[in-house]
GROMACS .gro file of C-alpha atoms in nm:
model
  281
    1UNK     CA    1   0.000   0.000   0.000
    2UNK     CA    2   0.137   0.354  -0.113
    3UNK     CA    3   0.210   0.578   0.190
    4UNK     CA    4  -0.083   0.876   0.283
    5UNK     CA    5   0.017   1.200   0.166
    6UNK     CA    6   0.003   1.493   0.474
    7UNK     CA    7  -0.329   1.583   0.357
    8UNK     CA    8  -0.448   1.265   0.358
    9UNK     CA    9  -0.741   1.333   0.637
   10UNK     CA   10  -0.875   1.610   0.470
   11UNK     CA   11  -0.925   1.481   0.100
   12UNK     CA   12  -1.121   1.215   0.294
   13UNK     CA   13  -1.282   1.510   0.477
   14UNK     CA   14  -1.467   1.660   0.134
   15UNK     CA   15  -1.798   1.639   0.172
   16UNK     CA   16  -1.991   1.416  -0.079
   17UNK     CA   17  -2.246   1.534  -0.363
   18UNK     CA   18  -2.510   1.396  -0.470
   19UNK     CA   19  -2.466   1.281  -0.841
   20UNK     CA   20  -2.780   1.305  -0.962
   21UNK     CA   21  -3.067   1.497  -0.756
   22UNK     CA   22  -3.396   1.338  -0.801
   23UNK     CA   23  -3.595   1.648  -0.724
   24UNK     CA   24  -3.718   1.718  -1.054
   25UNK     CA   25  -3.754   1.352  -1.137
   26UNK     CA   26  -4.151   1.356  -1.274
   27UNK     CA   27  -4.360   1.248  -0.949
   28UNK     CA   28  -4.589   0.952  -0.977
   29UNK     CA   29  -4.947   1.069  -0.862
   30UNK     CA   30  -4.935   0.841  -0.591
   31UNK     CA   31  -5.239   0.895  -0.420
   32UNK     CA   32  -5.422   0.812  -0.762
   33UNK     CA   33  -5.224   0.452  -0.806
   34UNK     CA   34  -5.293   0.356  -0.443
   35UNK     CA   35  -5.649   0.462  -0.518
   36UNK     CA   36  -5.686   0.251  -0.825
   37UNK     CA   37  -5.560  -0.032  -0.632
   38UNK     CA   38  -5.815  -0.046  -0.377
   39UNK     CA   39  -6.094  -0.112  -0.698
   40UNK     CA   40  -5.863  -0.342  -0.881
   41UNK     CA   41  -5.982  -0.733  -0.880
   42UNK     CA   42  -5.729  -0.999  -0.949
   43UNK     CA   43  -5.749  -1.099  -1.297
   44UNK     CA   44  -5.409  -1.358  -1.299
   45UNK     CA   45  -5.223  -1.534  -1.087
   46UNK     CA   46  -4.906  -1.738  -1.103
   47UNK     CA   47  -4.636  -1.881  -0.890
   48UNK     CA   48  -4.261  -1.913  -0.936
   49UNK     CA   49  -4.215  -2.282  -0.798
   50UNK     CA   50  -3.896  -2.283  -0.574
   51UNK     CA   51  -3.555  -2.272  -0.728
   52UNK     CA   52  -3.740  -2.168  -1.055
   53UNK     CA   53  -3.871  -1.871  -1.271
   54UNK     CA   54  -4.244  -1.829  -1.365
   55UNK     CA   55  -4.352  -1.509  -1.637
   56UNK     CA   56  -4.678  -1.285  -1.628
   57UNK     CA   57  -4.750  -1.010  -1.833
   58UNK     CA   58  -4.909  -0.709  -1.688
   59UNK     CA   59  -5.154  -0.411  -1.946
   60UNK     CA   60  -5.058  -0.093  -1.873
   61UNK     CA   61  -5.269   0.088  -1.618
   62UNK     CA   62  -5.270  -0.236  -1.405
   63UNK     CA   63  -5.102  -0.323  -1.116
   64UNK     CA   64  -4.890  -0.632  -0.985
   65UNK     CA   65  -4.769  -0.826  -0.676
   66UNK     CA   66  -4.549  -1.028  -0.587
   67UNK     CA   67  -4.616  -1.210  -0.233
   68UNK     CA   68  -4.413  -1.421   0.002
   69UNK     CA   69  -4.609  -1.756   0.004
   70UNK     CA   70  -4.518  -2.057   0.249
   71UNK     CA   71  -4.192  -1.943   0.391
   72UNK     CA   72  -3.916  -1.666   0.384
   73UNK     CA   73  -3.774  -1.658  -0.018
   74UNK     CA   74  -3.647  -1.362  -0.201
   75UNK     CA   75  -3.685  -1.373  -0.565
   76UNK     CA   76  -3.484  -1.177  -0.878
   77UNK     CA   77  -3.712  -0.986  -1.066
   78UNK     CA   78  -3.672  -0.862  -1.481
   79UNK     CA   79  -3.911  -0.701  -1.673
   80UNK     CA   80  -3.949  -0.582  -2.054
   81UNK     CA   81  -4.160  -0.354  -2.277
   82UNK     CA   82  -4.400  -0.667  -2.368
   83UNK     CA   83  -4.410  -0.526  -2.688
   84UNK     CA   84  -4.050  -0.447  -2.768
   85UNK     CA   85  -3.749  -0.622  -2.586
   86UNK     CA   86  -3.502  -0.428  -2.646
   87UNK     CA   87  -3.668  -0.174  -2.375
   88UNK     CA   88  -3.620  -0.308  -2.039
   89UNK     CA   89  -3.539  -0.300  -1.658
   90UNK     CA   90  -3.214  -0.051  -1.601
   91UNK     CA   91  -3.144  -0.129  -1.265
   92UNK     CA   92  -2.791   0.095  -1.311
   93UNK     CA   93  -2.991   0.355  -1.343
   94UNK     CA   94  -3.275   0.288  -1.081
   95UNK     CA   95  -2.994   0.294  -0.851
   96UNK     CA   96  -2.796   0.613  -0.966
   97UNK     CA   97  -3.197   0.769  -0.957
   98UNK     CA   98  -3.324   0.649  -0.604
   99UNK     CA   99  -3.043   0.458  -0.447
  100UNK     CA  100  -2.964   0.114  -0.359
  101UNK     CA  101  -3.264  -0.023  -0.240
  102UNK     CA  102  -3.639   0.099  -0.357
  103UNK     CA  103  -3.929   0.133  -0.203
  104UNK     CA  104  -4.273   0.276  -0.209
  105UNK     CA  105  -4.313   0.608  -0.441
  106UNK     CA  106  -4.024   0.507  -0.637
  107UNK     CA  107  -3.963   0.384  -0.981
  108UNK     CA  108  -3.799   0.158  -1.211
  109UNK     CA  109  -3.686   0.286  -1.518
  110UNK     CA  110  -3.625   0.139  -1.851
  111UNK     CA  111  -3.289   0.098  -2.046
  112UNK     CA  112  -3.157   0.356  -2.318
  113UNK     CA  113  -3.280   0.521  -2.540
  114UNK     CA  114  -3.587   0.503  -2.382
  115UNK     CA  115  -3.495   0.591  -2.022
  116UNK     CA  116  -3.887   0.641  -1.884
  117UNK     CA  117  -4.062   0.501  -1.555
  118UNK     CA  118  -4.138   0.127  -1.619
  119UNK     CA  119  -4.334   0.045  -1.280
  120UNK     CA  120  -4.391   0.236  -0.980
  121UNK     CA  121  -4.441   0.112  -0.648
  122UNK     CA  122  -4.756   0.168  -0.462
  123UNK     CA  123  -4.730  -0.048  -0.149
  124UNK     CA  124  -4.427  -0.241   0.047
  125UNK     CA  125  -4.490  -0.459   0.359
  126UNK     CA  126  -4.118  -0.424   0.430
  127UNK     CA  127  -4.050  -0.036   0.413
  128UNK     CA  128  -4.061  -0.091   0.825
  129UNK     CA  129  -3.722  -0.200   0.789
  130UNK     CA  130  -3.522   0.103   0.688
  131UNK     CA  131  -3.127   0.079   0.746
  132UNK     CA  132  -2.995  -0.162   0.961
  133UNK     CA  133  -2.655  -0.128   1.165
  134UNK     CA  134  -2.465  -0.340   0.883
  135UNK     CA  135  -2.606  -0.072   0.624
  136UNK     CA  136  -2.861  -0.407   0.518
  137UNK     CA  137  -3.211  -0.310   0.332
  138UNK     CA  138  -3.433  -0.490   0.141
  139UNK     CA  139  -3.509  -0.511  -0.256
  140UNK     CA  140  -3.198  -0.387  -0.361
  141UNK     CA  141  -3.095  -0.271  -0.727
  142UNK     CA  142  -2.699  -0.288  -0.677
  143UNK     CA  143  -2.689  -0.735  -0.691
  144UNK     CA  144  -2.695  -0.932  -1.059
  145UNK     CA  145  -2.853  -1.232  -0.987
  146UNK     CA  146  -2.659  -1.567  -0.910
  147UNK     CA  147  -2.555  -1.698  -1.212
  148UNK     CA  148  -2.375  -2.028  -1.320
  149UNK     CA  149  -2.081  -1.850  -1.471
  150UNK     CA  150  -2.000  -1.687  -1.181
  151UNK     CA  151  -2.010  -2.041  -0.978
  152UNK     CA  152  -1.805  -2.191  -1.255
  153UNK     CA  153  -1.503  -1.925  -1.224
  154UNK     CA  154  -1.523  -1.913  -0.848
  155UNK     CA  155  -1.579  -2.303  -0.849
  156UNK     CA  156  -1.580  -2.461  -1.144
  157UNK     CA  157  -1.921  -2.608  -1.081
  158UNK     CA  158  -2.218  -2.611  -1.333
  159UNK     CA  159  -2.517  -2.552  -1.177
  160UNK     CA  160  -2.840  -2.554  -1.295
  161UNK     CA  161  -3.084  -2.396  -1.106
  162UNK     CA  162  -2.911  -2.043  -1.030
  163UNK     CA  163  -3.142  -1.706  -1.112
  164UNK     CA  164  -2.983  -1.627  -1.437
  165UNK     CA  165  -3.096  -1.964  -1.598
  166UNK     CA  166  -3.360  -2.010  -1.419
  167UNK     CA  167  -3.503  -1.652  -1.591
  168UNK     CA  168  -3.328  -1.734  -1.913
  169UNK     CA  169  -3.520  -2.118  -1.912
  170UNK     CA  170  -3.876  -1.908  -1.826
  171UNK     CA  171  -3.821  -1.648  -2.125
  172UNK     CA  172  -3.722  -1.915  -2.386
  173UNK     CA  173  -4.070  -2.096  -2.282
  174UNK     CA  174  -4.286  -1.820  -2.242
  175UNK     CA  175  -4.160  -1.686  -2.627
  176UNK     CA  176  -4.127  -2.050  -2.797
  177UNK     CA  177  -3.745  -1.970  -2.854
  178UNK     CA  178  -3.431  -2.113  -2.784
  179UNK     CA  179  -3.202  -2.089  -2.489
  180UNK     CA  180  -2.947  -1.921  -2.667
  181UNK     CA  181  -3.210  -1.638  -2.817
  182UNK     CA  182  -3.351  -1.587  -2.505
  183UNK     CA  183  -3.033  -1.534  -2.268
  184UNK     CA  184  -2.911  -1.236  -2.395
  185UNK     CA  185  -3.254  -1.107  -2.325
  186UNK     CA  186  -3.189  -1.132  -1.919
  187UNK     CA  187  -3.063  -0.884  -1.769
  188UNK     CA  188  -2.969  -0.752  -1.388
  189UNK     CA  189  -3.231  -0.728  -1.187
  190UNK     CA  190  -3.419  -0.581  -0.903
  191UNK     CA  191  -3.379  -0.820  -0.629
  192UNK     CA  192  -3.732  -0.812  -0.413
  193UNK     CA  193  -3.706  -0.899  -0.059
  194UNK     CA  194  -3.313  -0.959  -0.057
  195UNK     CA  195  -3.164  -0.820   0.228
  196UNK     CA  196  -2.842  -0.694   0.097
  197UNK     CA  197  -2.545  -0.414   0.123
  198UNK     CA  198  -2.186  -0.316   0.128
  199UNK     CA  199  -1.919  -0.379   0.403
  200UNK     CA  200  -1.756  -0.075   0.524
  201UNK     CA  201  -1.408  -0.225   0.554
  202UNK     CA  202  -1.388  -0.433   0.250
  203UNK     CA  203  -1.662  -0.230   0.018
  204UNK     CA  204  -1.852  -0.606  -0.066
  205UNK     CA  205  -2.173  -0.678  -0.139
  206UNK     CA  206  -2.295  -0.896   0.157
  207UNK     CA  207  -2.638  -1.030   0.211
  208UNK     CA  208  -2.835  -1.120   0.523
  209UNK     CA  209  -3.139  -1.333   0.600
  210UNK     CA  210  -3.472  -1.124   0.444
  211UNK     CA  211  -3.682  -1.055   0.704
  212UNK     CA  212  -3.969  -1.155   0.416
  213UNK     CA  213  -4.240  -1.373   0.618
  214UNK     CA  214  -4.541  -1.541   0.433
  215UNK     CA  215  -4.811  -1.261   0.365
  216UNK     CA  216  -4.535  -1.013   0.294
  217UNK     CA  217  -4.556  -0.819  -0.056
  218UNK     CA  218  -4.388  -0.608  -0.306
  219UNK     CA  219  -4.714  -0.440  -0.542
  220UNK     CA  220  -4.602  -0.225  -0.824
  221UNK     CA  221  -4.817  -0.021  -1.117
  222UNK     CA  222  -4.736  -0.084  -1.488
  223UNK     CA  223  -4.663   0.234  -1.662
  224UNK     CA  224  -4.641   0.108  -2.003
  225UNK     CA  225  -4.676  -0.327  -2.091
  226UNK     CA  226  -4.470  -0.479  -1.898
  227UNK     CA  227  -4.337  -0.898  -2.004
  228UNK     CA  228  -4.206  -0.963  -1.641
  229UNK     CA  229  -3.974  -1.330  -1.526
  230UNK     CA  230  -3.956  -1.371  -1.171
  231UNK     CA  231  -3.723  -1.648  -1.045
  232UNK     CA  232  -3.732  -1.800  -0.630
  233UNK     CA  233  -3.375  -1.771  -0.589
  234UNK     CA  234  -3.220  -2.115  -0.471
  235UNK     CA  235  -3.025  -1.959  -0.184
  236UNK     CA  236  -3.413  -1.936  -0.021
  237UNK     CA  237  -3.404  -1.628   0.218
  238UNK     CA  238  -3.068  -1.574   0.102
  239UNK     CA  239  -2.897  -1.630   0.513
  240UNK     CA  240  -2.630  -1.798   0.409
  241UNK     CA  241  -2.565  -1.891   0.012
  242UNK     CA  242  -2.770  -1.811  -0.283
  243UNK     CA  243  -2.691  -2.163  -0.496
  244UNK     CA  244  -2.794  -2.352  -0.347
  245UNK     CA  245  -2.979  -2.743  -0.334
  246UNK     CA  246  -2.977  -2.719   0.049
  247UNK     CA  247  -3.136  -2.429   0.126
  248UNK     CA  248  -3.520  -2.380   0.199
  249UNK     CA  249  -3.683  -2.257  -0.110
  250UNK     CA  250  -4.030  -2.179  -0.119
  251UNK     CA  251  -4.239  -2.021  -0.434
  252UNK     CA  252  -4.313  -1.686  -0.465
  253UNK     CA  253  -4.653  -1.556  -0.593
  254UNK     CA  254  -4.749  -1.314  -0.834
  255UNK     CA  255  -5.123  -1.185  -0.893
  256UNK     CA  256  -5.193  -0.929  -1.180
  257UNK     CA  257  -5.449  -0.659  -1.041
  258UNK     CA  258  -5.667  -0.488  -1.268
  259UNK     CA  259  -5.810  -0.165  -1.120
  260UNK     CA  260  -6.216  -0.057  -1.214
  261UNK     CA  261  -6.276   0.168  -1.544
  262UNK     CA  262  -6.212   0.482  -1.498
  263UNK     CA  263  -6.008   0.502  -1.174
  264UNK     CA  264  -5.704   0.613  -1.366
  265UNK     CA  265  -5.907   0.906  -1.536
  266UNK     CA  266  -5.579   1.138  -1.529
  267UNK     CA  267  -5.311   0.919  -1.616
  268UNK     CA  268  -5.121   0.825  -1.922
  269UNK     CA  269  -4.847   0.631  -1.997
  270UNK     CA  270  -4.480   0.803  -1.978
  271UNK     CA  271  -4.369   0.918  -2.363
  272UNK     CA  272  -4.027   0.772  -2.415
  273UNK     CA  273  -3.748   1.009  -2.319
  274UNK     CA  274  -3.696   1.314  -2.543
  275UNK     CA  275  -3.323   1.362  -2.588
  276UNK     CA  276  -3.292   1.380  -2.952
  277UNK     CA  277  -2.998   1.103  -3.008
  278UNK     CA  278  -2.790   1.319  -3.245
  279UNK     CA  279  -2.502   1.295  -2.966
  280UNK     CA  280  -2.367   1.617  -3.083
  281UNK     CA  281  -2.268   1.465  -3.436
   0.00000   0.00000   0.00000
């Protein structure tokens, strides 16, 4: 390690800014979503069976959840313009927006060019849970997902069941394609009721066991139509590894809610963004 210079202390001593203030981010009308939601009927339901991925697709102007079911399980979430791919979850940019972990009033946003609100969330049974003394909070957008490459470099194994494939396996089924179509497709995700964070010595990601409990749920609103892939990650509430064929798994449910005719009288779907791409050629 190089020596400190003198003024070592106070170059640490600057005081941090903010790199991109969210005040003039476009508000969600809250109040309207959460609203809506107490007209809206369930009109789907599915379930992501443990230490796999289920899909759902959500209209815009309709709400989903996802719900702890059976025991504590944290799942890895993606989701995609259902009518164009190429426009999907930007969890970079969710975090460099809101922070590291989301909660209610907050958005995710969709990859460039597009860069506009994909889902909002209108209710979280785990905002109770703040900060904790490790700097641990729940659904976190600064993870990937486990995947089997990283397993094979670390330990040259070749598992299966990890939340990259397991998403990849769900996408190729739910679009009649091939593996190898449908993987480059996945992408990092937003990982819902993972208790997660960084050391302060070391700078690592850690994770802790989710303090998710059966009845527990993560509801969002579609802002435009959303193709979402949610897979019960095989580390199970994530207290110890996340590949896992020992851990508890248990599914995860997700119900489509679709709110009554007219409850959304003043809302529209966000226009994609408006920069005009010329990139100063």
């Amino acid at each position: 390690m190089s020596s400190a210079p003198p003024d070592a202390e106070a170059r640490r001593a600057v005081a941090p800014v903010i790199c991109y203030p969210n005040d003039s981010l476009p508000k969600p009308d809250l109040a309207l979503y959460q609203k809506a939601l107490t007209t809206a009927r369930i009109t789907d339901t599915t379930l992501a069976p443990p230490r796999d991925a289920c899909t759902f697709e959500v209209p815009a102007g309709c709400f989903f959840r996802i719900s702890s079911v059976d025991g504590a399980q944290v799942g890895d979430l993606n989701l995609w313009n259902a009518q164009d791919l190429s426009e999907r979850f930007y969890s970079g940019k969710t975090r460099a927006l809101h922070g590291t972990h989301v909660t209610t009033g907050e958005r995710l946003w969709t990859s460039f060019p597009h860069l506009r609100p994909m889902a909002t969330i209108v209710e979280d049974s785990l905002d109770w849970y703040g900060i904790d003394e490790f700097g641990g909070s729940v659904h976190d957008v600064i993870g990937t997902r486990c995947d089997p490459y990283t397993g094979n470099l670390l330990a040259g194994s070749q598992y299966h069941y990890c939340c990259h494939s397991n998403l990849t396996r769900a996408l190729a089924a739910h679009l009649g394609i091939a593996l190898e179509d449908a993987e480059p497709h996945v992408h990092d995700v937003l990982n819902v009721f993972m208790c997660t964070g960084f050391t302060r010595d070391t700078g690592q990601y850690f994770m802790k066991a989710s303090p998710v409990r059966p009845g527990d749920h993560l509801t969002f609103f579609a802002e435009i139509p959303l193709l979402g892939a949610l897979s019960a990650c095989p580390g199970g509430d994530c207290s110890s590894e996340h590949s896992s064929d020992e851990a508890a798994c248990y599914p995860l449910k997700v119900e489509v809610l679709t709110p009554a005719e007219g409850s959304l009288a003043h809302w529209s779907s966000p226009p994609r963004n408006g920069y005009d791409r010329t990139h100063g050629a």
